Amino acid sequence: IAELAGMGATVAVVVCNTAHILYEQWALNAPIPVLNIIEATVGCAVESGSERVAPLVAASLARHDLYGERVEGAGLSCHRLEAQDQNLINEVISGIKVSGRVATQDETALHEMLGRLRSLGVDTIIGGCTELSVVDRHCASWGLKFVDSNVALARAALGRLGLPEGMIRRGGAE
């Protein structure tokens, strides 16, 4: 971050949700502001009128519960995934890393999980892993809002730089 600041950067972004487990270590005393993807994403969930949120995140981030803490700190209800659903999300993330899309063998289980979450009162899914942008259309089929951490961080960065949000190109790899 210091090197980026030395080259003229005025703001830093780290485009990885899981890396934010160490956010306090690398953002503390940074010479330029370091935006927090989790704060930005939860802020977008609040703005969207969400009430009960389920963050879909990688296993290590789920263990640290950064999204759960931040969601509840913002006054929203948080549904944390059961172990079987977390295992599915881990598989989905792995598949997307390989092919850029939800693997065919994971689609049915993903749809079933989203339906269960909807029946439990979840109204919003947070894509708390940068690979999960492609899950947006799957959420839409259940009437779930989808908050994409990539878009949230881009919005925060553009806002910090005084640039228009219209510069964000939406759409996952699928």
C-alpha positions as YAML, in Angstrom:
chain: A
units: angstrom
residues:
- id: 1
  name: ILE
  ca: [0.00, 0.00, 0.00]
- id: 2
  name: ALA
  ca: [2.88, 2.33, 0.78]
- id: 3
  name: GLU
  ca: [4.41, 1.53, -2.61]
- id: 4
  name: LEU
  ca: [1.13, 2.35, -4.36]
- id: 5
  name: ALA
  ca: [0.89, 5.61, -2.43]
- id: 6
  name: GLY
  ca: [4.47, 6.38, -3.44]
- id: 7
  name: MET
  ca: [3.47, 5.97, -7.08]
- id: 8
  name: GLY
  ca: [0.65, 8.46, -6.65]
- id: 9
  name: ALA
  ca: [-2.34, 6.34, -5.66]
- id: 10
  name: THR
  ca: [-4.81, 8.23, -3.51]
- id: 11
  name: VAL
  ca: [-6.94, 5.25, -2.47]
- id: 12
  name: ALA
  ca: [-6.33, 1.50, -2.28]
- id: 13
  name: VAL
  ca: [-8.76, -1.35, -2.81]
- id: 14
  name: VAL
  ca: [-8.21, -5.02, -2.15]
- id: 15
  name: VAL
  ca: [-10.51, -7.02, -4.41]
- id: 16
  name: CYS
  ca: [-10.75, -10.10, -2.23]
- id: 17
  name: ASN
  ca: [-13.26, -10.57, 0.55]
- id: 18
  name: THR
  ca: [-11.24, -13.23, 2.38]
- id: 19
  name: ALA
  ca: [-8.15, -11.01, 2.46]
- id: 20
  name: HIS
  ca: [-10.16, -8.68, 4.69]
- id: 21
  name: ILE
  ca: [-9.61, -11.10, 7.56]
- id: 22
  name: LEU
  ca: [-6.30, -9.22, 7.81]
- id: 23
  name: TYR
  ca: [-7.75, -5.78, 7.00]
- id: 24
  name: GLU
  ca: [-6.84, -4.21, 10.34]
- id: 25
  name: GLN
  ca: [-3.21, -5.28, 9.92]
- id: 26
  name: TRP
  ca: [-2.64, -3.82, 6.46]
- id: 27
  name: ALA
  ca: [-4.99, -0.86, 6.60]
- id: 28
  name: LEU
  ca: [-3.85, 0.43, 9.98]
- id: 29
  name: ASN
  ca: [-1.45, 3.33, 9.50]
- id: 30
  name: ALA
  ca: [-1.66, 3.03, 5.71]
- id: 31
  name: PRO
  ca: [-0.53, 6.26, 4.00]
- id: 32
  name: ILE
  ca: [-3.73, 6.34, 1.91]
- id: 33
  name: PRO
  ca: [-7.30, 5.25, 2.64]
- id: 34
  name: VAL
  ca: [-7.90, 1.51, 2.13]
- id: 35
  name: LEU
  ca: [-11.51, 0.78, 1.32]
- id: 36
  name: ASN
  ca: [-13.14, -2.14, 3.07]
- id: 37
  name: ILE
  ca: [-15.07, -4.44, 0.72]
- id: 38
  name: ILE
  ca: [-17.18, -5.84, 3.56]
- id: 39
  name: GLU
  ca: [-18.22, -2.38, 4.80]
- id: 40
  name: ALA
  ca: [-19.03, -1.28, 1.25]
- id: 41
  name: THR
  ca: [-21.07, -4.43, 0.55]
- id: 42
  name: VAL
  ca: [-23.08, -4.26, 3.75]
- id: 43
  name: GLY
  ca: [-23.69, -0.58, 3.06]
- id: 44
  name: CYS
  ca: [-25.21, -1.52, -0.30]
- id: 45
  name: ALA
  ca: [-27.42, -4.11, 1.41]
- id: 46
  name: VAL
  ca: [-28.69, -1.45, 3.81]
- id: 47
  name: GLU
  ca: [-29.31, 0.97, 0.91]
- id: 48
  name: SER
  ca: [-31.28, -1.69, -0.96]
- id: 49
  name: GLY
  ca: [-33.76, -2.03, 1.90]
- id: 50
  name: SER
  ca: [-32.64, -5.51, 2.88]
- id: 51
  name: GLU
  ca: [-33.88, -6.98, 6.13]
- id: 52
  name: ARG
  ca: [-32.58, -10.56, 6.39]
- id: 53
  name: VAL
  ca: [-29.29, -11.24, 4.64]
- id: 54
  name: ALA
  ca: [-27.39, -14.44, 3.89]
- id: 55
  name: PRO
  ca: [-23.73, -13.87, 3.03]
- id: 56
  name: LEU
  ca: [-22.25, -16.42, 0.63]
- id: 57
  name: VAL
  ca: [-18.53, -16.46, 1.40]
- id: 58
  name: ALA
  ca: [-15.51, -18.74, 1.30]
- id: 59
  name: ALA
  ca: [-15.11, -21.09, 4.27]
- id: 60
  name: SER
  ca: [-12.27, -19.20, 5.94]
- id: 61
  name: LEU
  ca: [-14.21, -15.94, 5.83]
- id: 62
  name: ALA
  ca: [-17.31, -17.72, 7.17]
- id: 63
  name: ARG
  ca: [-15.28, -18.96, 10.15]
- id: 64
  name: HIS
  ca: [-14.31, -15.38, 10.99]
- id: 65
  name: ASP
  ca: [-17.94, -14.21, 10.55]
- id: 66
  name: LEU
  ca: [-16.91, -10.73, 9.40]
- id: 67
  name: TYR
  ca: [-20.04, -10.36, 7.29]
- id: 68
  name: GLY
  ca: [-22.32, -11.62, 10.05]
- id: 69
  name: GLU
  ca: [-20.89, -9.15, 12.54]
- id: 70
  name: ARG
  ca: [-21.04, -6.25, 10.08]
- id: 71
  name: VAL
  ca: [-24.57, -7.11, 8.90]
- id: 72
  name: GLU
  ca: [-25.89, -7.25, 12.46]
- id: 73
  name: GLY
  ca: [-23.96, -4.13, 13.38]
- id: 74
  name: ALA
  ca: [-25.83, -2.36, 10.58]
- id: 75
  name: GLY
  ca: [-29.16, -3.39, 12.12]
- id: 76
  name: LEU
  ca: [-29.98, -6.19, 9.69]
- id: 77
  name: SER
  ca: [-30.66, -9.83, 10.48]
- id: 78
  name: CYS
  ca: [-28.02, -12.30, 9.29]
- id: 79
  name: HIS
  ca: [-28.59, -15.91, 8.32]
- id: 80
  name: ARG
  ca: [-25.37, -17.89, 8.56]
- id: 81
  name: LEU
  ca: [-25.14, -20.96, 6.34]
- id: 82
  name: GLU
  ca: [-25.45, -24.46, 7.72]
- id: 83
  name: ALA
  ca: [-22.40, -26.70, 7.15]
- id: 84
  name: GLN
  ca: [-23.90, -28.48, 4.12]
- id: 85
  name: ASP
  ca: [-24.73, -25.15, 2.45]
- id: 86
  name: GLN
  ca: [-21.26, -23.78, 3.22]
- id: 87
  name: ASN
  ca: [-19.76, -26.89, 1.61]
- id: 88
  name: LEU
  ca: [-21.89, -26.25, -1.47]
- id: 89
  name: ILE
  ca: [-20.73, -22.64, -1.68]
- id: 90
  name: ASN
  ca: [-17.12, -23.80, -1.42]
- id: 91
  name: GLU
  ca: [-17.76, -26.14, -4.38]
- id: 92
  name: VAL
  ca: [-19.52, -23.39, -6.34]
- id: 93
  name: ILE
  ca: [-16.59, -21.01, -5.78]
- id: 94
  name: SER
  ca: [-14.11, -23.69, -6.90]
- id: 95
  name: GLY
  ca: [-16.15, -24.40, -10.01]
- id: 96
  name: ILE
  ca: [-16.38, -20.72, -10.93]
- id: 97
  name: LYS
  ca: [-12.62, -20.33, -10.54]
- id: 98
  name: VAL
  ca: [-12.15, -23.11, -13.09]
- id: 99
  name: SER
  ca: [-14.86, -22.33, -15.64]
- id: 100
  name: GLY
  ca: [-16.23, -18.87, -14.88]
- id: 101
  name: ARG
  ca: [-19.70, -20.26, -14.23]
- id: 102
  name: VAL
  ca: [-21.62, -22.38, -11.75]
- id: 103
  name: ALA
  ca: [-20.80, -25.98, -12.59]
- id: 104
  name: THR
  ca: [-23.71, -27.98, -13.97]
- id: 105
  name: GLN
  ca: [-23.51, -30.49, -11.12]
- id: 106
  name: ASP
  ca: [-23.87, -27.65, -8.56]
- id: 107
  name: GLU
  ca: [-26.78, -25.75, -10.17]
- id: 108
  name: THR
  ca: [-29.62, -27.86, -8.78]
- id: 109
  name: ALA
  ca: [-28.19, -27.85, -5.25]
- id: 110
  name: LEU
  ca: [-27.62, -24.09, -5.46]
- id: 111
  name: HIS
  ca: [-31.23, -23.49, -6.52]
- id: 112
  name: GLU
  ca: [-32.49, -25.72, -3.72]
- id: 113
  name: MET
  ca: [-30.36, -23.85, -1.19]
- id: 114
  name: LEU
  ca: [-31.60, -20.47, -2.43]
- id: 115
  name: GLY
  ca: [-35.19, -21.71, -2.16]
- id: 116
  name: ARG
  ca: [-34.56, -22.85, 1.42]
- id: 117
  name: LEU
  ca: [-33.02, -19.49, 2.29]
- id: 118
  name: ARG
  ca: [-36.03, -17.70, 0.80]
- id: 119
  name: SER
  ca: [-38.40, -19.89, 2.84]
- id: 120
  name: LEU
  ca: [-36.43, -18.94, 5.98]
- id: 121
  name: GLY
  ca: [-37.17, -15.27, 5.35]
- id: 122
  name: VAL
  ca: [-33.91, -14.30, 3.67]
- id: 123
  name: ASP
  ca: [-34.57, -11.46, 1.23]
- id: 124
  name: THR
  ca: [-31.00, -10.66, 0.18]
- id: 125
  name: ILE
  ca: [-27.96, -12.69, -0.79]
- id: 126
  name: ILE
  ca: [-24.55, -11.10, -0.42]
- id: 127
  name: GLY
  ca: [-22.00, -12.33, -2.95]
- id: 128
  name: GLY
  ca: [-19.16, -12.15, -0.43]
- id: 129
  name: CYS
  ca: [-16.59, -13.72, -2.71]
- id: 130
  name: THR
  ca: [-15.48, -12.01, -5.89]
- id: 131
  name: GLU
  ca: [-16.16, -15.18, -7.89]
- id: 132
  name: LEU
  ca: [-19.82, -15.21, -6.88]
- id: 133
  name: SER
  ca: [-20.99, -12.38, -9.16]
- id: 134
  name: VAL
  ca: [-22.40, -15.03, -11.49]
- id: 135
  name: VAL
  ca: [-24.86, -16.16, -8.80]
- id: 136
  name: ASP
  ca: [-26.94, -13.00, -9.37]
- id: 137
  name: ARG
  ca: [-29.23, -14.58, -11.97]
- id: 138
  name: HIS
  ca: [-29.77, -17.64, -9.77]
- id: 139
  name: CYS
  ca: [-30.95, -15.37, -6.94]
- id: 140
  name: ALA
  ca: [-33.28, -13.46, -9.24]
- id: 141
  name: SER
  ca: [-35.17, -16.66, -10.04]
- id: 142
  name: TRP
  ca: [-36.17, -16.84, -6.34]
- id: 143
  name: GLY
  ca: [-36.96, -13.15, -6.02]
- id: 144
  name: LEU
  ca: [-33.90, -12.57, -3.87]
- id: 145
  name: LYS
  ca: [-31.95, -9.32, -4.01]
- id: 146
  name: PHE
  ca: [-28.27, -9.84, -4.78]
- id: 147
  name: VAL
  ca: [-25.57, -7.55, -3.46]
- id: 148
  name: ASP
  ca: [-22.34, -8.08, -5.39]
- id: 149
  name: SER
  ca: [-19.20, -7.28, -3.40]
- id: 150
  name: ASN
  ca: [-17.35, -6.42, -6.63]
- id: 151
  name: VAL
  ca: [-19.94, -3.78, -7.53]
- id: 152
  name: ALA
  ca: [-20.08, -2.47, -3.96]
- id: 153
  name: LEU
  ca: [-16.31, -1.98, -3.84]
- id: 154
  name: ALA
  ca: [-16.29, -0.35, -7.28]
- id: 155
  name: ARG
  ca: [-19.05, 2.04, -6.17]
- id: 156
  name: ALA
  ca: [-17.10, 2.91, -3.02]
- id: 157
  name: ALA
  ca: [-13.88, 3.51, -4.98]
- id: 158
  name: LEU
  ca: [-15.58, 5.65, -7.61]
- id: 159
  name: GLY
  ca: [-17.35, 7.64, -4.90]
- id: 160
  name: ARG
  ca: [-14.08, 8.18, -3.07]
- id: 161
  name: LEU
  ca: [-12.51, 9.42, -6.31]
- id: 162
  name: GLY
  ca: [-15.49, 11.62, -7.18]
- id: 163
  name: LEU
  ca: [-16.28, 9.66, -10.34]
- id: 164
  name: PRO
  ca: [-19.74, 8.61, -11.57]
- id: 165
  name: GLU
  ca: [-21.11, 5.12, -10.81]
- id: 166
  name: GLY
  ca: [-22.03, 4.82, -14.47]
- id: 167
  name: MET
  ca: [-18.45, 3.69, -15.08]
- id: 168
  name: ILE
  ca: [-19.26, 0.30, -13.53]
- id: 169
  name: ARG
  ca: [-19.81, -2.45, -16.06]
- id: 170
  name: ARG
  ca: [-22.18, -5.02, -14.63]
- id: 171
  name: GLY
  ca: [-22.49, -8.68, -15.42]
- id: 172
  name: GLY
  ca: [-20.70, -11.84, -14.41]
- id: 173
  name: ALA
  ca: [-18.80, -14.29, -16.54]
- id: 174
  name: GLU
  ca: [-21.87, -16.41, -17.37]
...
